[in-house]
mmCIF file of C-alpha atoms in Angstrom:
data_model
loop_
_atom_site.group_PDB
_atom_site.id
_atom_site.type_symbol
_atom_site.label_atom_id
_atom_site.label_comp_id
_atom_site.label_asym_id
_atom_site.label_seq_id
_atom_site.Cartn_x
_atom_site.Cartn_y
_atom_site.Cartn_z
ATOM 1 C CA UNK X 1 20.439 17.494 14.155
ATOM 2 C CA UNK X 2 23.085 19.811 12.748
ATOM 3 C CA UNK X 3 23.860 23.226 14.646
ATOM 4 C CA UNK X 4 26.245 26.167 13.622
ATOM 5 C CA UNK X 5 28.338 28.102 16.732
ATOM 6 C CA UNK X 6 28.960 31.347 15.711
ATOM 7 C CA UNK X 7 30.929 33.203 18.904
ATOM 8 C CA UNK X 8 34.337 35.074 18.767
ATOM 9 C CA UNK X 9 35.751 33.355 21.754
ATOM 10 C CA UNK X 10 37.703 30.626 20.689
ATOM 11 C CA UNK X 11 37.477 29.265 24.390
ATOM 12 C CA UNK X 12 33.697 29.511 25.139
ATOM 13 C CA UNK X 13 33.219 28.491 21.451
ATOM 14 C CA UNK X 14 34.558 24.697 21.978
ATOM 15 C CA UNK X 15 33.371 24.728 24.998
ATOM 16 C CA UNK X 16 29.611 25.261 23.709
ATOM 17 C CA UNK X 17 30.633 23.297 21.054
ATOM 18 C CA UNK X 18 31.663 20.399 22.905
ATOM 19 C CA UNK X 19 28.676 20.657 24.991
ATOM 20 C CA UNK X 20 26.250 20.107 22.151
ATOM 21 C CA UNK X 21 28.560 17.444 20.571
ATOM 22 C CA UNK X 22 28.183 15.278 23.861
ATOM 23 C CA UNK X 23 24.617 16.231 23.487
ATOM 24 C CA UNK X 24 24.416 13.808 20.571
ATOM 25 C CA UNK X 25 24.261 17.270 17.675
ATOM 26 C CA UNK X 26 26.934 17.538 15.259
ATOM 27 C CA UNK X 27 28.605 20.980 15.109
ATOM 28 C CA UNK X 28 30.368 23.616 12.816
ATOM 29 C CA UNK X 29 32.024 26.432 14.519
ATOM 30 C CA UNK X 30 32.476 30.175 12.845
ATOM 31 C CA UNK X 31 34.410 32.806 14.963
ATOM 32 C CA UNK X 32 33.319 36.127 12.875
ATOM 33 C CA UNK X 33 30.276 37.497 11.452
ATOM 34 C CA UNK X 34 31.206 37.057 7.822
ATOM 35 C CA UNK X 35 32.275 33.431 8.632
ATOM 36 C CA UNK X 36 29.070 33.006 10.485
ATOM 37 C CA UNK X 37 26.684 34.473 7.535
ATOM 38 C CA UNK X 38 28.086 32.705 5.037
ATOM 39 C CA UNK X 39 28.152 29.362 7.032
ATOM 40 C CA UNK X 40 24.111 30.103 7.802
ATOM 41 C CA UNK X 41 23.891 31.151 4.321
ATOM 42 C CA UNK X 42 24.339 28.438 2.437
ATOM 43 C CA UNK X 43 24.178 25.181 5.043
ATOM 44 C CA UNK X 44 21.529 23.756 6.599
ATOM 45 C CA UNK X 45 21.286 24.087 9.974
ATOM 46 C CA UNK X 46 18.757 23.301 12.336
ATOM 47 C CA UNK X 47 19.654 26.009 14.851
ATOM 48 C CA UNK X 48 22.327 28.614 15.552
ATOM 49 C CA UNK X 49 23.657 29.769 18.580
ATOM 50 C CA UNK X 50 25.138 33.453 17.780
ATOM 51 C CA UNK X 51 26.757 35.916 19.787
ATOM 52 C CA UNK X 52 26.234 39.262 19.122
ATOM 53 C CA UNK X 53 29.445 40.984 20.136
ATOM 54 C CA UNK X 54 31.463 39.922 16.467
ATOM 55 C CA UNK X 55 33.774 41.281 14.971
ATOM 56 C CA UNK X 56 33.859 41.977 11.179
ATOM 57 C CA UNK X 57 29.565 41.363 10.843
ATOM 58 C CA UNK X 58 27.965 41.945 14.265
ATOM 59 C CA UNK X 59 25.124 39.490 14.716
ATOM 60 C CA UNK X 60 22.296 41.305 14.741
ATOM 61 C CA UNK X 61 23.389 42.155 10.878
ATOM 62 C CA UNK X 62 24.205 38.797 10.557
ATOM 63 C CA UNK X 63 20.906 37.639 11.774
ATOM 64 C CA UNK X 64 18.983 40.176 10.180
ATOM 65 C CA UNK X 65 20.727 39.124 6.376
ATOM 66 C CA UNK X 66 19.890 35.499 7.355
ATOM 67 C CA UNK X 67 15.912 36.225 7.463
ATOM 68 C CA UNK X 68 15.865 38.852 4.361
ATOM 69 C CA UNK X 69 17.274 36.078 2.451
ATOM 70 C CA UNK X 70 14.401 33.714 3.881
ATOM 71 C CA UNK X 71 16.772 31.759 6.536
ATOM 72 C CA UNK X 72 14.029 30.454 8.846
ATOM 73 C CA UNK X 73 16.711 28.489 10.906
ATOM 74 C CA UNK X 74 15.910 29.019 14.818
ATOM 75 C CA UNK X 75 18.437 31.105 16.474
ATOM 76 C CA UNK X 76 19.594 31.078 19.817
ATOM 77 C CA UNK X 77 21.305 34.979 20.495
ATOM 78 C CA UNK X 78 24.272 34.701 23.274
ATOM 79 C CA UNK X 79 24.800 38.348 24.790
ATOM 80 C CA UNK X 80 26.849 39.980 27.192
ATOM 81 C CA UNK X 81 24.505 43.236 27.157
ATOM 82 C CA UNK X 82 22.694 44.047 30.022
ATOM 83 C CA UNK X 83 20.183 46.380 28.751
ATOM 84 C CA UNK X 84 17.214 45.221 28.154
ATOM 85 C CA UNK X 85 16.798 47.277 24.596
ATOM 86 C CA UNK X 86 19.539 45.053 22.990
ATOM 87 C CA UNK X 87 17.995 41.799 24.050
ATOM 88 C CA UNK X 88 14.689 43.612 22.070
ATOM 89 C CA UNK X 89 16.802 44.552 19.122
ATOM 90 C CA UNK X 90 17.790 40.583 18.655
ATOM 91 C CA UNK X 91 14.348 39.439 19.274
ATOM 92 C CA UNK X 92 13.239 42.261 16.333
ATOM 93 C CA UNK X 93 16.001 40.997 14.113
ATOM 94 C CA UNK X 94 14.597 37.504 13.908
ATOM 95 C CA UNK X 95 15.826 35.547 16.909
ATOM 96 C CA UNK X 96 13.567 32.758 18.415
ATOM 97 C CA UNK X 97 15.069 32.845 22.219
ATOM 98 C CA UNK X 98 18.418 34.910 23.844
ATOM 99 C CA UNK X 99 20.931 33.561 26.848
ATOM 100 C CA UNK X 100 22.681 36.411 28.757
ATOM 101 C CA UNK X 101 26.114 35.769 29.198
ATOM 102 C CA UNK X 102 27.711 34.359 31.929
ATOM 103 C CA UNK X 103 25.070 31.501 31.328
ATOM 104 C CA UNK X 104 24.811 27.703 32.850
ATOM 105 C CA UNK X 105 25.528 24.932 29.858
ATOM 106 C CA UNK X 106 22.264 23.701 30.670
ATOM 107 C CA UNK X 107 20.247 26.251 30.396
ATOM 108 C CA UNK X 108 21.939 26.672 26.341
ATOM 109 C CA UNK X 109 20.789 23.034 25.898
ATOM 110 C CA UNK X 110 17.574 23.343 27.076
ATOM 111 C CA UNK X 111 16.425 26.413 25.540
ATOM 112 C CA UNK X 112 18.041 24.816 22.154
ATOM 113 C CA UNK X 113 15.855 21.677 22.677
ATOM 114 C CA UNK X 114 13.076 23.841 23.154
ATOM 115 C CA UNK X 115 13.505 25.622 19.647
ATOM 116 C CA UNK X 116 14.077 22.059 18.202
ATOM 117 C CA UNK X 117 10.999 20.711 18.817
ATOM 118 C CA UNK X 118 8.737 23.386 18.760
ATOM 119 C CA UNK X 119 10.638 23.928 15.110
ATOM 120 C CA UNK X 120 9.207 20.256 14.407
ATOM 121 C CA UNK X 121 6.268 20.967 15.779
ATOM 122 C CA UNK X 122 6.302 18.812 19.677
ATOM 123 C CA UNK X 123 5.121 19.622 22.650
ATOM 124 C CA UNK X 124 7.606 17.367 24.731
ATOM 125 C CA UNK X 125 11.305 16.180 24.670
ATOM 126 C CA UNK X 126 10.090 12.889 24.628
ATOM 127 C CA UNK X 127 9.704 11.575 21.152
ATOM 128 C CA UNK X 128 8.011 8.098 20.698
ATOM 129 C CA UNK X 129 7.243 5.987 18.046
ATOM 130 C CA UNK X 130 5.034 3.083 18.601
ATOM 131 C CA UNK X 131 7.460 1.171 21.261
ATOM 132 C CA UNK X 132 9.889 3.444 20.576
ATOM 133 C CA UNK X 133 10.447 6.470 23.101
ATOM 134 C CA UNK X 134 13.607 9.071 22.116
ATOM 135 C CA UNK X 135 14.699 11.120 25.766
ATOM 136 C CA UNK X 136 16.359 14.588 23.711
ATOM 137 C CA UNK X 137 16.807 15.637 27.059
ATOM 138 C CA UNK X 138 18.719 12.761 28.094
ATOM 139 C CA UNK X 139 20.301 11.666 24.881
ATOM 140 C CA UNK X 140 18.847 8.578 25.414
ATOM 141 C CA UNK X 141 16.128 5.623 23.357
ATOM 142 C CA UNK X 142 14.347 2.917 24.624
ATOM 143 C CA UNK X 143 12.418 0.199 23.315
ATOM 144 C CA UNK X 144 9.068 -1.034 25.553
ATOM 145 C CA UNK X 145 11.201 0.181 28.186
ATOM 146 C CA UNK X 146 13.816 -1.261 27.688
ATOM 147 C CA UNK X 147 17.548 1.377 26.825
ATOM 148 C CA UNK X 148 18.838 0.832 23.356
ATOM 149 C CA UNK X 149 22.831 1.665 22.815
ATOM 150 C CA UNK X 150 23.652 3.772 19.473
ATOM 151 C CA UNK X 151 26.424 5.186 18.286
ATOM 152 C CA UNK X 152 27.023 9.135 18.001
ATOM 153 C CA UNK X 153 25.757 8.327 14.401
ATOM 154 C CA UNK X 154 22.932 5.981 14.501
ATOM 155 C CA UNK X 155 21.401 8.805 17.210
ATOM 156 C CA UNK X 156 21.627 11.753 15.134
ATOM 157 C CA UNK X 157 19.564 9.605 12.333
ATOM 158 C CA UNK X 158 16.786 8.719 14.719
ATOM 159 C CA UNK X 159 16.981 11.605 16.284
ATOM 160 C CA UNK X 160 16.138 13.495 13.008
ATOM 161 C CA UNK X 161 13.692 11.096 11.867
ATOM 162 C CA UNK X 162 11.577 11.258 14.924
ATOM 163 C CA UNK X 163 11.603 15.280 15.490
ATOM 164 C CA UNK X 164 10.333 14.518 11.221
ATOM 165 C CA UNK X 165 8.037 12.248 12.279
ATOM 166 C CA UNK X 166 5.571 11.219 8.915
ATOM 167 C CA UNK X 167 7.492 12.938 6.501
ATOM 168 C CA UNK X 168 9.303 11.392 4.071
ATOM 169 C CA UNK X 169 13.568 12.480 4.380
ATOM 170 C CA UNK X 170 15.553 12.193 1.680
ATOM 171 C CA UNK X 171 19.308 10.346 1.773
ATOM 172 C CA UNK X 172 20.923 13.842 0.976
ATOM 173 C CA UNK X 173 18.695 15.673 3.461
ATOM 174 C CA UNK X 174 20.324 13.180 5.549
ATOM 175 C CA UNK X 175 23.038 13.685 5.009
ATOM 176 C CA UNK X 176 23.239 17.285 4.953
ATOM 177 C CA UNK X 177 21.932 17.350 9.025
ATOM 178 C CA UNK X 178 23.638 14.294 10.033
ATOM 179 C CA UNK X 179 27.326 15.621 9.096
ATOM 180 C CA UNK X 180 29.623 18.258 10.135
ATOM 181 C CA UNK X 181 30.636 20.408 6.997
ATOM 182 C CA UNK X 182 34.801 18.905 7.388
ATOM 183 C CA UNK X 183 33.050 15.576 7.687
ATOM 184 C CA UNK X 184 33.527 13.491 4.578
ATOM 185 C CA UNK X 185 30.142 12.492 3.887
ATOM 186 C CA UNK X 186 29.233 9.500 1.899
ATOM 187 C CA UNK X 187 25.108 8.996 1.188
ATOM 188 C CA UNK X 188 25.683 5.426 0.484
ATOM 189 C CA UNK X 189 26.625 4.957 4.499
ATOM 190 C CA UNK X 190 22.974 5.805 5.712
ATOM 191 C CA UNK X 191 21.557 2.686 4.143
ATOM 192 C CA UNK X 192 24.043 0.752 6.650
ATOM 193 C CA UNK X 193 23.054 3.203 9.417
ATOM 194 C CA UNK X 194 19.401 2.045 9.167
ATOM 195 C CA UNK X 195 19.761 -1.464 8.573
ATOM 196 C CA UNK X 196 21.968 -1.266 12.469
ATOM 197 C CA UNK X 197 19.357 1.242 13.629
ATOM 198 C CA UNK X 198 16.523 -1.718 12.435
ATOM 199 C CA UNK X 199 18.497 -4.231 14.232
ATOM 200 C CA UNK X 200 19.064 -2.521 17.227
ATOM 201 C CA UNK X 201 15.340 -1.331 17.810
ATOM 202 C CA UNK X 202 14.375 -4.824 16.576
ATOM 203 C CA UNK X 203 10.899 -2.862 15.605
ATOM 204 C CA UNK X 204 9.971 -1.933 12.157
ATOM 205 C CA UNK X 205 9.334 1.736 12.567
ATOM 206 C CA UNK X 206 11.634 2.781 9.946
ATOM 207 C CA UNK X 207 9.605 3.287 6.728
ATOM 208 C CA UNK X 208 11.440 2.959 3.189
ATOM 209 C CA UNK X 209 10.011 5.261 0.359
ATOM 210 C CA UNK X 210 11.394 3.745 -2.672
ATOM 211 C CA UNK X 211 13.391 6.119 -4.402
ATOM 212 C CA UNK X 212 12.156 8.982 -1.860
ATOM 213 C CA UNK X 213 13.987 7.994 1.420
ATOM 214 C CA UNK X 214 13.214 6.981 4.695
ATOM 215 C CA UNK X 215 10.374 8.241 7.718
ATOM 216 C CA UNK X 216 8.933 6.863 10.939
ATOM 217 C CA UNK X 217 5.407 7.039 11.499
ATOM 218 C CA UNK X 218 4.170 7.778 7.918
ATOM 219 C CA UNK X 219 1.129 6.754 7.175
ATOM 220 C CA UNK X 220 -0.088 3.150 5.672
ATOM 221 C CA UNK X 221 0.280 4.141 1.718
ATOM 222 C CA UNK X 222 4.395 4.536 2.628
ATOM 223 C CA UNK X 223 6.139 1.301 1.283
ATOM 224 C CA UNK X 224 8.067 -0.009 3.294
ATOM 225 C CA UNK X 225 11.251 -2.032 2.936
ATOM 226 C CA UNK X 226 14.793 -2.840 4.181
#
């Protein structure tokens, strides 16, 4: 899962951003409103945390350019306003859920996993394939049980092919949510990145469409491969 920080404060921006990074996401960072829209704009994100308070684009304009241009993205609104008529003017604008600032890190998480999945369309942070079971909560997979070690890498892949479970992903959709935007991405790593995740699971849940991509838990007519 790939997530955009859009908030001013250089300070409370890493440290969100860090946050979500140990979280297993990968993160890009704006610090205006212009920077912001244009990084929503044309990227995409699976959520966005976005202050309103920003200078040069405040984010209710932001947020309200990113849904007239058909940005369905779900967006987390960070404010510092009390009153309850500005946390109605983000919800109007096109935001899915608000945290009032000063806020508990835990609190952002869990209201961002929330979005995710209901996004994706689950119920539950826990995402299981056959003997596979995904804890977004805890950042953690196990197998029958049994905890599975991945890298930062092979986590964000699973992670995005079990919140997509039975549909068919794409190498450069891939790509596109398992990088930051500074990252040098390279399609032609994600082949090795499911042949480890295949190993590690040691369960064939990963489904290769031949010239398509990759899902888990397609149905029968998928072809499978490694």
């Amino acid at each position: 899962m790939r997530l955009l920080v859009v908030e001013d404060d250089r300070d409370l921006n890493r440290q969100v951003s860090a946050a979500l990074e140990a979280a297993g996401y990968a993160v890009d960072r704006a610090f205006d409103g212009e920077e912001g829209w244009f990084r929503g704009d044309t990227e995409p994100y699976d959520a966005v945390v976005l202050d309103i308070g920003l200078p040069k684009r405040d984010g209710v304009a932001v947020l309200e350019a990113w849904r007239k241009a058909g940005r369905t993205m779900p967006v987390l609104i960070l404010t510092a306003r009390d009153r309850w008529s500005d946390k109605v003017q983000g919800i109007d604008a096109g935001a899915d859920d608000y945290v009032a600032k000063p806020f508990h890190m835990e609190e952002v998480l869990a209201r961002l996993r929330a979005l995710l999945r209901r996004a994706a369309g689950h119920a539950s942070s826990d995402l299981t394939v056959g003997p596979v079971r995904l804890d977004a909560r805890a950042g953690r997979v196990t197998v029958n049980g049994q905890p599975v070690k991945l890298t930062s890498h092979e986590y964000r892949l699973l992670s995005y092919l079990m919140h997509h479970t039975g549909r068919i992903i794409s190498r450069s959709e891939i790509v596109e949510h398992l990088y930051e935007q500074d990252f040098d991405r390279d399609s032609n790593t994600i082949e090795v990145f499911i042949g480890r995740l295949r190993k590690k699971l040691g369960v064939d849940i990963i489904r290769t469409a031949r010239g398509l991509g990759y899902a888990v838990g397609a149905d029968e007519e998928t072809p499978a491969g490694r």
